[in-house]
Coordinates of C-alpha atoms and ligand atoms in Angstrom, one line a residue:
X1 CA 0.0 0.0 0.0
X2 CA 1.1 3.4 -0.7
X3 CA 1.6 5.4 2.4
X4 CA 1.1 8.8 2.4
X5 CA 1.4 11.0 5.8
X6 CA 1.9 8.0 7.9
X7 CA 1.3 8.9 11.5
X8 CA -1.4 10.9 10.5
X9 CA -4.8 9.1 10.2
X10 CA -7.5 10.3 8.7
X11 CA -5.9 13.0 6.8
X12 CA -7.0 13.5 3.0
X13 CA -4.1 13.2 0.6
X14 CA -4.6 14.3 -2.5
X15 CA -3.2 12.2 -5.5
X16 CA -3.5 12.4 -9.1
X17 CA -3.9 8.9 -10.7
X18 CA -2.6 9.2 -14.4
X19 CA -4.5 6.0 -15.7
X20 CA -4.7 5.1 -19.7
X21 CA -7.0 2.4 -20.5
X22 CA -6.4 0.0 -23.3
X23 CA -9.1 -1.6 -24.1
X24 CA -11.1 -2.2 -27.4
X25 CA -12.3 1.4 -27.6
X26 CA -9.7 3.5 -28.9
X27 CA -10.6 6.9 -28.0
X28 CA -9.9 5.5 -24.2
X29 CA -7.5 7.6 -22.6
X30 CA -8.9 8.9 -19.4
X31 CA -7.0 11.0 -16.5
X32 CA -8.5 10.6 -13.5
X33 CA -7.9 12.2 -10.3
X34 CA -8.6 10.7 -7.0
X35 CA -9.7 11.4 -3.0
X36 CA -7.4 9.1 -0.7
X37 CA -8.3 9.1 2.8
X38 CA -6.1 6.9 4.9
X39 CA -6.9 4.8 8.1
X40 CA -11.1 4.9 7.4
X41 CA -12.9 2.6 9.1
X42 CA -16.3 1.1 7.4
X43 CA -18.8 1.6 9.5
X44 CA -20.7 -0.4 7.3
X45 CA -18.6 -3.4 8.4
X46 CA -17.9 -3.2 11.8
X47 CA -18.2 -0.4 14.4
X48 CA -16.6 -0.9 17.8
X49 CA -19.5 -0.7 20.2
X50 CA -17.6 -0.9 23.2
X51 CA -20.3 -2.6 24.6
X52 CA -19.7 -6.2 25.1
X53 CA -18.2 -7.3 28.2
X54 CA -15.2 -9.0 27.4
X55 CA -16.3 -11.5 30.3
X56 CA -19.7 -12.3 29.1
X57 CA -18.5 -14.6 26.5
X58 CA -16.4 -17.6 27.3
X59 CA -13.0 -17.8 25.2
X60 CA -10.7 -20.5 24.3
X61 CA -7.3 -20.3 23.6
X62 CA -8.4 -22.1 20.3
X63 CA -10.5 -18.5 19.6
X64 CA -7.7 -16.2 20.6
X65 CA -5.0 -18.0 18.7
X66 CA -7.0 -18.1 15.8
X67 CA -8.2 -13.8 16.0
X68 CA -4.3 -13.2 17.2
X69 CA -3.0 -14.8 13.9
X70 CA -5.8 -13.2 11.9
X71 CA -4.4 -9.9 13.2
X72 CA -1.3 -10.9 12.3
X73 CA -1.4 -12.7 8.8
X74 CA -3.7 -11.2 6.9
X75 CA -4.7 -7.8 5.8
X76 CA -6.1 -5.7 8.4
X77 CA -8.7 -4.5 5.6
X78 CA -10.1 -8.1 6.1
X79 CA -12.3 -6.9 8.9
X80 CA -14.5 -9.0 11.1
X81 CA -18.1 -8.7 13.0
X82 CA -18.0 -8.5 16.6
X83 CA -15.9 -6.8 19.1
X84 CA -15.0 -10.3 19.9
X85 CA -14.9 -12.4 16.5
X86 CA -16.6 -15.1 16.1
X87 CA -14.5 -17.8 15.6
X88 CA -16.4 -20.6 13.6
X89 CA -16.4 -24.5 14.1
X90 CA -18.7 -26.2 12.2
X91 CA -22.3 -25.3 10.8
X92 CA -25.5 -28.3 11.1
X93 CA -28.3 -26.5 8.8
X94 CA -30.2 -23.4 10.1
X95 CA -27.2 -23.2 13.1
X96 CA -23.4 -22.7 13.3
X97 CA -21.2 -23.6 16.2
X98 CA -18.2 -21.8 17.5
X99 CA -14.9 -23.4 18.8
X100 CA -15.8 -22.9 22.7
X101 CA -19.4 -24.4 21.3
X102 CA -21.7 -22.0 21.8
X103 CA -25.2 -22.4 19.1
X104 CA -26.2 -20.1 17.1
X105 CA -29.1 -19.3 15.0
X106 CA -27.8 -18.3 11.7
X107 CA -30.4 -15.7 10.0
X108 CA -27.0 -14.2 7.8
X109 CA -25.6 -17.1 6.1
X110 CA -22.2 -15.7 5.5
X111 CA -23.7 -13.5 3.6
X112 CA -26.4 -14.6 2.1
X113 CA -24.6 -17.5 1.2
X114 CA -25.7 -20.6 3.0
X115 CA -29.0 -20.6 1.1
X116 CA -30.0 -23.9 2.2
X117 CA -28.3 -25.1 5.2
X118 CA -25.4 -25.4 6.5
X119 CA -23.2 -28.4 5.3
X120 CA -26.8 -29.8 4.2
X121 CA -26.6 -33.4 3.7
X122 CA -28.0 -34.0 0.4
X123 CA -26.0 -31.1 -1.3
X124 CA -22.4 -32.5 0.7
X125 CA -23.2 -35.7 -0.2
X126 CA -23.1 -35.4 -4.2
X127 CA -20.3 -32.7 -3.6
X128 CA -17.8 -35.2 -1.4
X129 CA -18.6 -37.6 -4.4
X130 CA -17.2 -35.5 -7.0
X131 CA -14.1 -34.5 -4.7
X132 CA -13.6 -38.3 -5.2
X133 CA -13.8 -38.7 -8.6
X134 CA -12.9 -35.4 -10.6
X135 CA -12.0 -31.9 -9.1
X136 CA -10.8 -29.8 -11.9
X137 CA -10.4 -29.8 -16.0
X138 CA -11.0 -26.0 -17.0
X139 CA -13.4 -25.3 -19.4
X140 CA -10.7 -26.6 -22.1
X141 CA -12.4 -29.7 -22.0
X142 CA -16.9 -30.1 -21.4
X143 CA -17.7 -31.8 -18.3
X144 CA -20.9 -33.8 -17.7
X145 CA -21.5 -31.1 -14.7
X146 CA -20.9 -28.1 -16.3
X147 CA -23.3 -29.1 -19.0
X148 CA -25.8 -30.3 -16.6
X149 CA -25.8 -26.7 -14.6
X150 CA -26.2 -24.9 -17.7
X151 CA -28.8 -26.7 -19.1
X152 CA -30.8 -26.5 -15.4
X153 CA -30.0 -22.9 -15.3
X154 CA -31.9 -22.3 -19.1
X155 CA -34.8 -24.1 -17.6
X156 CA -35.5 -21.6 -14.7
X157 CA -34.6 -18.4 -16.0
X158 CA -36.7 -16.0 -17.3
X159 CA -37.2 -14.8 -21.0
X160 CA -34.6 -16.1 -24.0
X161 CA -31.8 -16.3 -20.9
X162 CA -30.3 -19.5 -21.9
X163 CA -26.5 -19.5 -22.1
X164 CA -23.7 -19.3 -19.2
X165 CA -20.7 -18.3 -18.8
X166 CA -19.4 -19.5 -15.1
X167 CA -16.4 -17.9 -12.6
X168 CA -15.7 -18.2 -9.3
X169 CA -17.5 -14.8 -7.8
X170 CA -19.9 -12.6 -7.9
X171 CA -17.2 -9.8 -9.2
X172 CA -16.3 -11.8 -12.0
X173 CA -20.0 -12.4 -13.0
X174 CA -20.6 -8.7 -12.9
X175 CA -17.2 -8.1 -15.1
X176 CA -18.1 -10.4 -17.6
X177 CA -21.5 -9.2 -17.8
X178 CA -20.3 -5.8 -18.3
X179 CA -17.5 -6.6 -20.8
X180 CA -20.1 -8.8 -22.9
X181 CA -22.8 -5.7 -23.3
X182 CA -19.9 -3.4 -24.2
X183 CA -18.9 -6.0 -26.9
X184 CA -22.8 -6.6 -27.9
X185 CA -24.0 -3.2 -28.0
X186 CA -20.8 -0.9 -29.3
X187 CA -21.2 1.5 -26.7
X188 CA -19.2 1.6 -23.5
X189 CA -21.3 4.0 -21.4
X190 CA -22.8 2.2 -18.0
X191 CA -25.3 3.6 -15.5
X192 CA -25.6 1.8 -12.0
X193 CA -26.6 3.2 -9.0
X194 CA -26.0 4.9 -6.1
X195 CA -26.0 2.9 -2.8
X196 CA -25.0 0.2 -5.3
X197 CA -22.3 -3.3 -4.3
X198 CA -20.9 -4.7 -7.2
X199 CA -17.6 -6.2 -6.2
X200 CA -14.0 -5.8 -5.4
X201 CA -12.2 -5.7 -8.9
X202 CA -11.3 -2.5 -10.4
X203 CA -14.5 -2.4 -12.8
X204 CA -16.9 -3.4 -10.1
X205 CA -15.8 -1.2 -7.2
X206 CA -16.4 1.9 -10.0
X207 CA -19.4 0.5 -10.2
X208 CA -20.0 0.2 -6.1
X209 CA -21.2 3.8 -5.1
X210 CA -20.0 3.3 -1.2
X211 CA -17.3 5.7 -0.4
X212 CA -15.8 3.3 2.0
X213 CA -15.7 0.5 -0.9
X214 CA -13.5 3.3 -3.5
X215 CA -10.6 4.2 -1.9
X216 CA -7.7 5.1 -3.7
X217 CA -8.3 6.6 -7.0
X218 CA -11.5 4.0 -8.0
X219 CA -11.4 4.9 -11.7
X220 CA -15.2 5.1 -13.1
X221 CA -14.6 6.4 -16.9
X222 CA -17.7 5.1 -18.3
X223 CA -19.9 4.6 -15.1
X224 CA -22.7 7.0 -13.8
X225 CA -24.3 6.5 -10.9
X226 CA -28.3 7.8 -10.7
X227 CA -30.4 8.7 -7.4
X228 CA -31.3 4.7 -5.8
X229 CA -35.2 4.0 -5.5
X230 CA -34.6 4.6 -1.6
X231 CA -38.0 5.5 -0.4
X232 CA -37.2 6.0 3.4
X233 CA -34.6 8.5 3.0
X234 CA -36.1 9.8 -0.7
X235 CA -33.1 11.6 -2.3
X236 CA -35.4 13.6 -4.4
X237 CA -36.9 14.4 -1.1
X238 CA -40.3 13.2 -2.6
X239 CA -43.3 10.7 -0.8
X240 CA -44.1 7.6 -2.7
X241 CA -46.6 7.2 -4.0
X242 CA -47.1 10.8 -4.8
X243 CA -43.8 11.4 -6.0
X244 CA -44.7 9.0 -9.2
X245 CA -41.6 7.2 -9.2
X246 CA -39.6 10.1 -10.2
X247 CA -36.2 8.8 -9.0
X248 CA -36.7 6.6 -12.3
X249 CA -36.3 9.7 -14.1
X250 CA -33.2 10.3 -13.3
X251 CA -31.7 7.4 -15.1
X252 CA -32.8 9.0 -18.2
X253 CA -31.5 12.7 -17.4
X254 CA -27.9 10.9 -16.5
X255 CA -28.4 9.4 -19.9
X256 CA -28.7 12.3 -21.7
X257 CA -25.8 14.3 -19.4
X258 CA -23.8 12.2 -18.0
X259 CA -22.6 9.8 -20.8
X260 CA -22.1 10.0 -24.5
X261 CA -26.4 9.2 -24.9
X262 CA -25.5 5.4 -26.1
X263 CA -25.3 3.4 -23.2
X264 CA -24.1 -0.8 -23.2
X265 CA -25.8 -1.3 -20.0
X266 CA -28.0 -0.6 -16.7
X267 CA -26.8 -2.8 -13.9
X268 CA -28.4 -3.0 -10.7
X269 CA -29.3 -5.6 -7.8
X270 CA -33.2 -6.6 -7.4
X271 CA -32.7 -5.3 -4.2
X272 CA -29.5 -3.5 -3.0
X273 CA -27.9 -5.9 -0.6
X274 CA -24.8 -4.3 1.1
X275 CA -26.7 -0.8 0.9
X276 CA -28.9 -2.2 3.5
X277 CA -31.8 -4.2 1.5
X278 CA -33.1 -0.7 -0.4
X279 CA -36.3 -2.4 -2.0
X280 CA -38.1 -0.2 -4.8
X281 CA -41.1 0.3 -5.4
X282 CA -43.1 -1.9 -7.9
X283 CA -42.9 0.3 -10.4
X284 CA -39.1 1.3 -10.3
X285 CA -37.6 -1.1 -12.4
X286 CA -40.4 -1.1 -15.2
X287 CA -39.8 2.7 -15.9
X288 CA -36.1 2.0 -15.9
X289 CA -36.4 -0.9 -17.8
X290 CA -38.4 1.0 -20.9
X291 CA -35.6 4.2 -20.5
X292 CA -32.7 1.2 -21.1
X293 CA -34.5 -0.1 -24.4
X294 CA -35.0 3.7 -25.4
X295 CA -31.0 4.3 -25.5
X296 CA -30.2 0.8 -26.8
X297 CA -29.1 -0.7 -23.8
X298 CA -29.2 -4.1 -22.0
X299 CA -30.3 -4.4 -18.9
X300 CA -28.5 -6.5 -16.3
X301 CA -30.1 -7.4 -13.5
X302 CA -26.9 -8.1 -10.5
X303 CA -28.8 -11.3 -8.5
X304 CA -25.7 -11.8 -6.1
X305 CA -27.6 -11.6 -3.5
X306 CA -31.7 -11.7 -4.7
X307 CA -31.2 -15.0 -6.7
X308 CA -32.3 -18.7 -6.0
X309 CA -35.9 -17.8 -4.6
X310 CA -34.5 -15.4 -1.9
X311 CA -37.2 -12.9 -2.9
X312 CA -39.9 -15.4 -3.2
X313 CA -42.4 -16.5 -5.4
X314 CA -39.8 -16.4 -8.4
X315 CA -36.3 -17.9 -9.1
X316 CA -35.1 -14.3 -9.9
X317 CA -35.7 -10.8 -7.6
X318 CA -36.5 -9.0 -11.2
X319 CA -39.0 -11.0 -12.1
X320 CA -41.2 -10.0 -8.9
X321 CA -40.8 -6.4 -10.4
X322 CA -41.8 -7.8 -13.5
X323 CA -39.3 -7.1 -15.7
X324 CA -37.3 -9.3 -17.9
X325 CA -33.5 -8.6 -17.7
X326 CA -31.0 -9.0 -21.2
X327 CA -28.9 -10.6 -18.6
X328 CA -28.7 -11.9 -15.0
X329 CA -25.4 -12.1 -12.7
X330 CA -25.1 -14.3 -9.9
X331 CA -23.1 -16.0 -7.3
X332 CA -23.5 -16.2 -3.2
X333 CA -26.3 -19.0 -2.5
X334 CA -25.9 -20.2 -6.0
X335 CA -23.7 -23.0 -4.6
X336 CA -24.2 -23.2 -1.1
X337 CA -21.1 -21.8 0.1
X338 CA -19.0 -23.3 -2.6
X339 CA -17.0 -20.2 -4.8
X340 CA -19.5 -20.0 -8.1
X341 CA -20.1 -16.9 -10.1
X342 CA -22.9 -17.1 -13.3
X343 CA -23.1 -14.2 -15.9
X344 CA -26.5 -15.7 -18.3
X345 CA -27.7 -14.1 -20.7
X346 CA -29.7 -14.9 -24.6
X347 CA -27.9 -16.3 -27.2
X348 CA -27.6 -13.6 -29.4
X349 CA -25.6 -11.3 -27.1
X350 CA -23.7 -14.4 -26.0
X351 CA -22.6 -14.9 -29.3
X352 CA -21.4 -11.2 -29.6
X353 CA -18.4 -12.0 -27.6
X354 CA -15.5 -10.6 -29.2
X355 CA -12.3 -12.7 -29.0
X356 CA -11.4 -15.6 -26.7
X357 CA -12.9 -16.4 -23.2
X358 CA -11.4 -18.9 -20.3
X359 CA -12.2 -19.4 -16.9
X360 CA -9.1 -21.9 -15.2
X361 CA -12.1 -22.7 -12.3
X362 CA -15.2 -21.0 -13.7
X363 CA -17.7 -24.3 -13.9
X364 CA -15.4 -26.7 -12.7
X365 CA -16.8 -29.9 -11.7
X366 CA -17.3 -29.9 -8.0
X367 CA -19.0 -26.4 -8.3
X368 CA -21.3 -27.5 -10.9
X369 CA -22.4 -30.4 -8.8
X370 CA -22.9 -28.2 -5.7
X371 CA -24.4 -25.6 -7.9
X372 CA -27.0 -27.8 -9.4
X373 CA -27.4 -29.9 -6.3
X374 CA -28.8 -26.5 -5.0
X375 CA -31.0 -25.4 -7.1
X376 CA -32.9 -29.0 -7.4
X377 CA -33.0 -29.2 -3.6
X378 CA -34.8 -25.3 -4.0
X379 CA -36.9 -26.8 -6.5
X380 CA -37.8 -30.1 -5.0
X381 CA -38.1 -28.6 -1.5
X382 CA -40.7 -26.0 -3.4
X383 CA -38.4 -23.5 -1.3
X384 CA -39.4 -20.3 -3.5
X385 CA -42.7 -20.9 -1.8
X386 CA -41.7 -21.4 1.4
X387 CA -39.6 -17.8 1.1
X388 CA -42.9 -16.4 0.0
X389 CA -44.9 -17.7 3.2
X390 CA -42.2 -17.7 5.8
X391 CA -40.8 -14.3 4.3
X392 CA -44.2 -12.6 4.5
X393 CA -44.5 -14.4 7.9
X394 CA -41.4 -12.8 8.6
X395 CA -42.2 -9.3 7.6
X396 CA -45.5 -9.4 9.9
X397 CA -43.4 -10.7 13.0
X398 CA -40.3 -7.7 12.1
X399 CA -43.5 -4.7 12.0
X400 CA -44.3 -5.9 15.6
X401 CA -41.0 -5.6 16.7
X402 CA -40.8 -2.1 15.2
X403 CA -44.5 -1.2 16.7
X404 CA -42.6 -2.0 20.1
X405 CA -38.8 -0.8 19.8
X406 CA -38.6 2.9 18.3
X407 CA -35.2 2.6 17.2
X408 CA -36.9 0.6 14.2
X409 CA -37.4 3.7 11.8
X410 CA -37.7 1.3 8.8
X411 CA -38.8 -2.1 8.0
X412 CA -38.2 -3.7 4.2
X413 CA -37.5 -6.0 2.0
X414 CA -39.1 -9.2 0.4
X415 CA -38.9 -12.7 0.9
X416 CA -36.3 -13.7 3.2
X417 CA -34.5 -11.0 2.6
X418 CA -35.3 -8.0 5.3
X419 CA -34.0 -5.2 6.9
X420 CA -34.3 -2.8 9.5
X421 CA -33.4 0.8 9.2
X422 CA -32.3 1.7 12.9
X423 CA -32.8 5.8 13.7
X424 CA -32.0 7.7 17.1
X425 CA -35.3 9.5 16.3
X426 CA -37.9 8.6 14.1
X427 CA -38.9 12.0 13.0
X428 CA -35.3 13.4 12.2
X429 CA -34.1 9.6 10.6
X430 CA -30.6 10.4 12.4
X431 CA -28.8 7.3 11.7
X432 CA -28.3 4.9 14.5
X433 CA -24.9 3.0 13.7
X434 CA -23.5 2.3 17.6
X435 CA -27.1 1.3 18.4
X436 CA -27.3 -1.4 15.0
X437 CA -23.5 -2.8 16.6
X438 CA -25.2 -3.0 20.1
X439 CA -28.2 -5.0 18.9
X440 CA -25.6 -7.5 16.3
X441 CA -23.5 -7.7 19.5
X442 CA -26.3 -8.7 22.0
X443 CA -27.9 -11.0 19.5
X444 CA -24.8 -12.8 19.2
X445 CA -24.8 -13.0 22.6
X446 CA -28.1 -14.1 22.9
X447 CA -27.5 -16.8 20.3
X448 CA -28.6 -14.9 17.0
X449 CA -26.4 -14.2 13.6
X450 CA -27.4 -10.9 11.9
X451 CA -25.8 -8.7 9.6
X452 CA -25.1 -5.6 8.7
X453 CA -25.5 -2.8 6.2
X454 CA -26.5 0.3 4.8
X455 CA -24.1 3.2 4.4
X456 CA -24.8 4.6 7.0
X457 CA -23.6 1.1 8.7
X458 CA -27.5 1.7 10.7
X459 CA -29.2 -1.3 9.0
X460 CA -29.7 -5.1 10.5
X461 CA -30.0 -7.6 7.6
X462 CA -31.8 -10.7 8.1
X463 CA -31.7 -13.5 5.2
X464 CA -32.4 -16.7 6.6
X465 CA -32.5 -19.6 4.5
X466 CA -34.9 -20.7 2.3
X467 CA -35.8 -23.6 4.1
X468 CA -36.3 -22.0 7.2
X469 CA -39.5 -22.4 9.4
X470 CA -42.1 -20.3 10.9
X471 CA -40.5 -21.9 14.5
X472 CA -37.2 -20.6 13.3
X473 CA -38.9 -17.3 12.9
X474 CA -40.6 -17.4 16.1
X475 CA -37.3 -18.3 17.8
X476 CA -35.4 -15.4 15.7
X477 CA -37.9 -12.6 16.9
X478 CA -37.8 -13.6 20.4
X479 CA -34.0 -13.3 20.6
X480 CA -34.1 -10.0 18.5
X481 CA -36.8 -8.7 21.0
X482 CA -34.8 -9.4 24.0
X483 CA -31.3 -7.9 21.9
X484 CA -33.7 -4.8 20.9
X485 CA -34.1 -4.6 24.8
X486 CA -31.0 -4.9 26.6
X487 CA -29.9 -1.9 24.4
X488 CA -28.8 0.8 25.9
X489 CA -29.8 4.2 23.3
Ligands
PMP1 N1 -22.9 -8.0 -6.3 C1 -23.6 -8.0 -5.2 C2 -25.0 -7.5 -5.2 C3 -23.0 -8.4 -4.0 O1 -23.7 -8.3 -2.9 C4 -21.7 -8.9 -4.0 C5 -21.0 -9.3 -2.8 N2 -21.4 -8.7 -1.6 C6 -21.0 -8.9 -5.2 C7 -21.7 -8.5 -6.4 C8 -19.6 -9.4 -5.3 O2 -19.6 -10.7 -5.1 P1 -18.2 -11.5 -4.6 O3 -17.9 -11.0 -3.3 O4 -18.6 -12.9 -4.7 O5 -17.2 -11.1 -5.6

């Protein structure tokens, strides 16, 4: 890392970043300079409470070696949850265990990961099998499995969506996807938006809009960011529904000012996961999606973290807003927990690839098993149902909790998928970051795995998985009541 000022934290050093692109587009050569603050801690990620008794919580010397050596061997930008990380041991379904054995509920899954269970027999089973027998060709030679995947994958998606190209993360999903609509359309122009994850490559963080996700000199030639459909804290300052969707708009007005007026693509997440579950209304992504076609665009809709059922009903969050994308990235609960990214899209732009394409582990066997493996047991297990029921159970159980515990300013989301907004005061909306540590940290304590999110680092995820029960539910509220309560505000 470069070091600028060292000894002085949080001081802003100014750099200019000469950067030429060479890519296919010749008239590419962009100067870009660049805001880099040193020492800034994501709040987003973790924010020291200060709150946990150190004593409350039995260690091991198996926990402290392993959180001294974490310190120690890898980068400190690999931050943690909890003032006192968790050190895991092993994960049974719907609950993990750590090394000094205490249970816990998992509503996080990683993140959002563990769609169907821990270590869940029938997907381990078929994944230990191919460990056995074959672990790795690259895609230099076909595999039964990769085959097998793609083929499923065609069968569930929506529209024409019927050809794959596999990696190994959700980043390199969303860099091929982006890659492939500059190659299909001609034009290199992309609009995301604000509050938006995307990944950690160079591409993708340009197309994150979360300051604490692009530091050093992020170069964004080529990507605008438009106002997010983020009714609670409306950056237009408008009421739905009165406001007529008008954030929509704006994707159109940063076509026509903020890029060359041909766009390649519109990417955006279902629902915006790391922002803190930001959950448009119905009639966001239809607007948008008529203003993409109008400039020649595709639109790719970033299912890292709605995929697989998560927002219930359908395979795909899109699809619940009714829209059919020119291409769907994926990766997360894909596979269960193993490394899978998916970039699908028709044939036609598929075939517009422009030169040659590899991936060494992109579809290799033992993800395509796991991969596949998953999605059956989500069809066979009718589990975009039970994310429909249980998540609207969910929701109902989440408002109570928010009729009774005013640091719940918000409540949102769909499916399994929900979040709450914490505020120090309804009225104003002031953020309540220390107070969204507090309740992770006591619900940890109490036995609970939440996440976190939202840039203002004020907003609890829960995403259980998609075979979780109503008594799971039941047993999640109660221990979220009692953390909601022990907090101190
Ligand atoms: N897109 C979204 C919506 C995500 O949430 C993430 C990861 N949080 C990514 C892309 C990047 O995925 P990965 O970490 O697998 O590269």
């Amino acid at each position: 890392m470069i070091k600028h000022n060292s000894g002085q934290p949080q001081v802003e050093v100014l750099i200019e970043a000469t950067a030429a692109f060479f890519v296919n587009w010749p008239c590419l050569a962009a100067f870009n300079t660049a805001s880099y603050t040193e020492n800034v801690e994501d709040s987003s990620v973790t924010t020291p409470a200060h709150f946990v008794q150190a004593s409350e919580l039995a260690r091991s010397a198996r926990s402290e070696e392993a959180v001294a050596k974490h310190k120690k061997y890898l980068w400190p930008s690999v931050t943690n949850y909890f003032q006192q990380p968790l050190v895991a041991d092993r994960g049974e379904m719907q609950h993990l265990w750590d090394v000094e054995g205490n249970k816990y509920l998992d509503f996080f899954g990683g993140i959002l990961t563990v769609s169907v269970g821990h270590c869940n027999p029938k997907i381990s089973s078929k994944v230990t099998a191919q460990v056995n027998r074959l672990q790795h060709t690259s895609t230099l030679y076909p595999t039964e499995h990769i085959v097998a995947l793609a083929e499923k994958i065609a069968q569930i998606t929506p529209g024409n969506l019927q050809q794959s190209f596999f990696t190994n993360s959700g980043t390199e999903a969303n860099e091929a996807a982006i890659l492939l609509a500059r190659m299909s359309t001609g034009s290199f122009d992309v609009v995301a938006l604000r509050h938006a994850y995307s990944g950690g490559s160079a591409l993708a963080k340009a197309v994150t809009a979360h300051a604490p996700y692009r530091k050093a000199g992020v170069i964004s030639v080529g990507i605008s960011h438009a106002v997010n459909p983020y009714c609670y804290r409306c950056p237009l300052h408008l009421k739905y529904p009165d406001c007529e969707v008008a954030c929509a708009d704006d994707v159109e007005n940063l076509i026509q000012t903020g890029t060359s007026g041909n766009i390649a693509a519109f990417i955006a997440e279902p629902i915006q996961g790391v922002g803190g579950f930001i959950t448009p209304p119905k009639e966001y992504f239809k607007i948008v999606f008529k203003i993409v076609k109008k400039y020649g665009a595709l639109f790719i809709s970033d299912e890292v973290q709605t995929g697989w059922g998560r927002t219930g009903k359908k395979w795909f969050g899109i699809e619940n807003w009714e829209v059919i994308p020119d291409m769907i990235t994926s990766a997360k609960g894909m596979g269960n927990g193993v490394p899978v990214g998916l970039t699908v899209t028709t044939p036609e732009i598929a075939g517009s690839f422009q030169g040659s394409n590899i991936a060494t582990f992109g579809g290799n066997p033992v993800t395509s098993v796991a991969a596949k493996a998953t999605i059956e047991l989500i069809e066979e297990d009718n589990l975009l149902e039970n994310a429909h029921v249980v998540g609207t159970y969910f929701r109902g159980k989440l408002e109570e909790l928010q009729a009774k515990h005013s640091l719940i300013g918000d409540v949102r989301g769909r499916g399994l998928m929900q979040a709450l907004e914490l505020v120090k005061d309804r009225k104003t909306k002031e953020p309540a970051p220390e107070a969204a540590t507090q309740v992770m940290e006591r619900a940890r304590q109490n036995g609970l795995l939440i996440g976190k999110g939202g840039l203002y680092g004020n907003t609890l995820r829960l995403a259980p998985m998609l075979n979780t029960t109503k008594a799971d539910v039941d047993e999640a509220i109660k221990l979220l009541d009692k953390s909601f309560s022990e907090v101190k505000q």
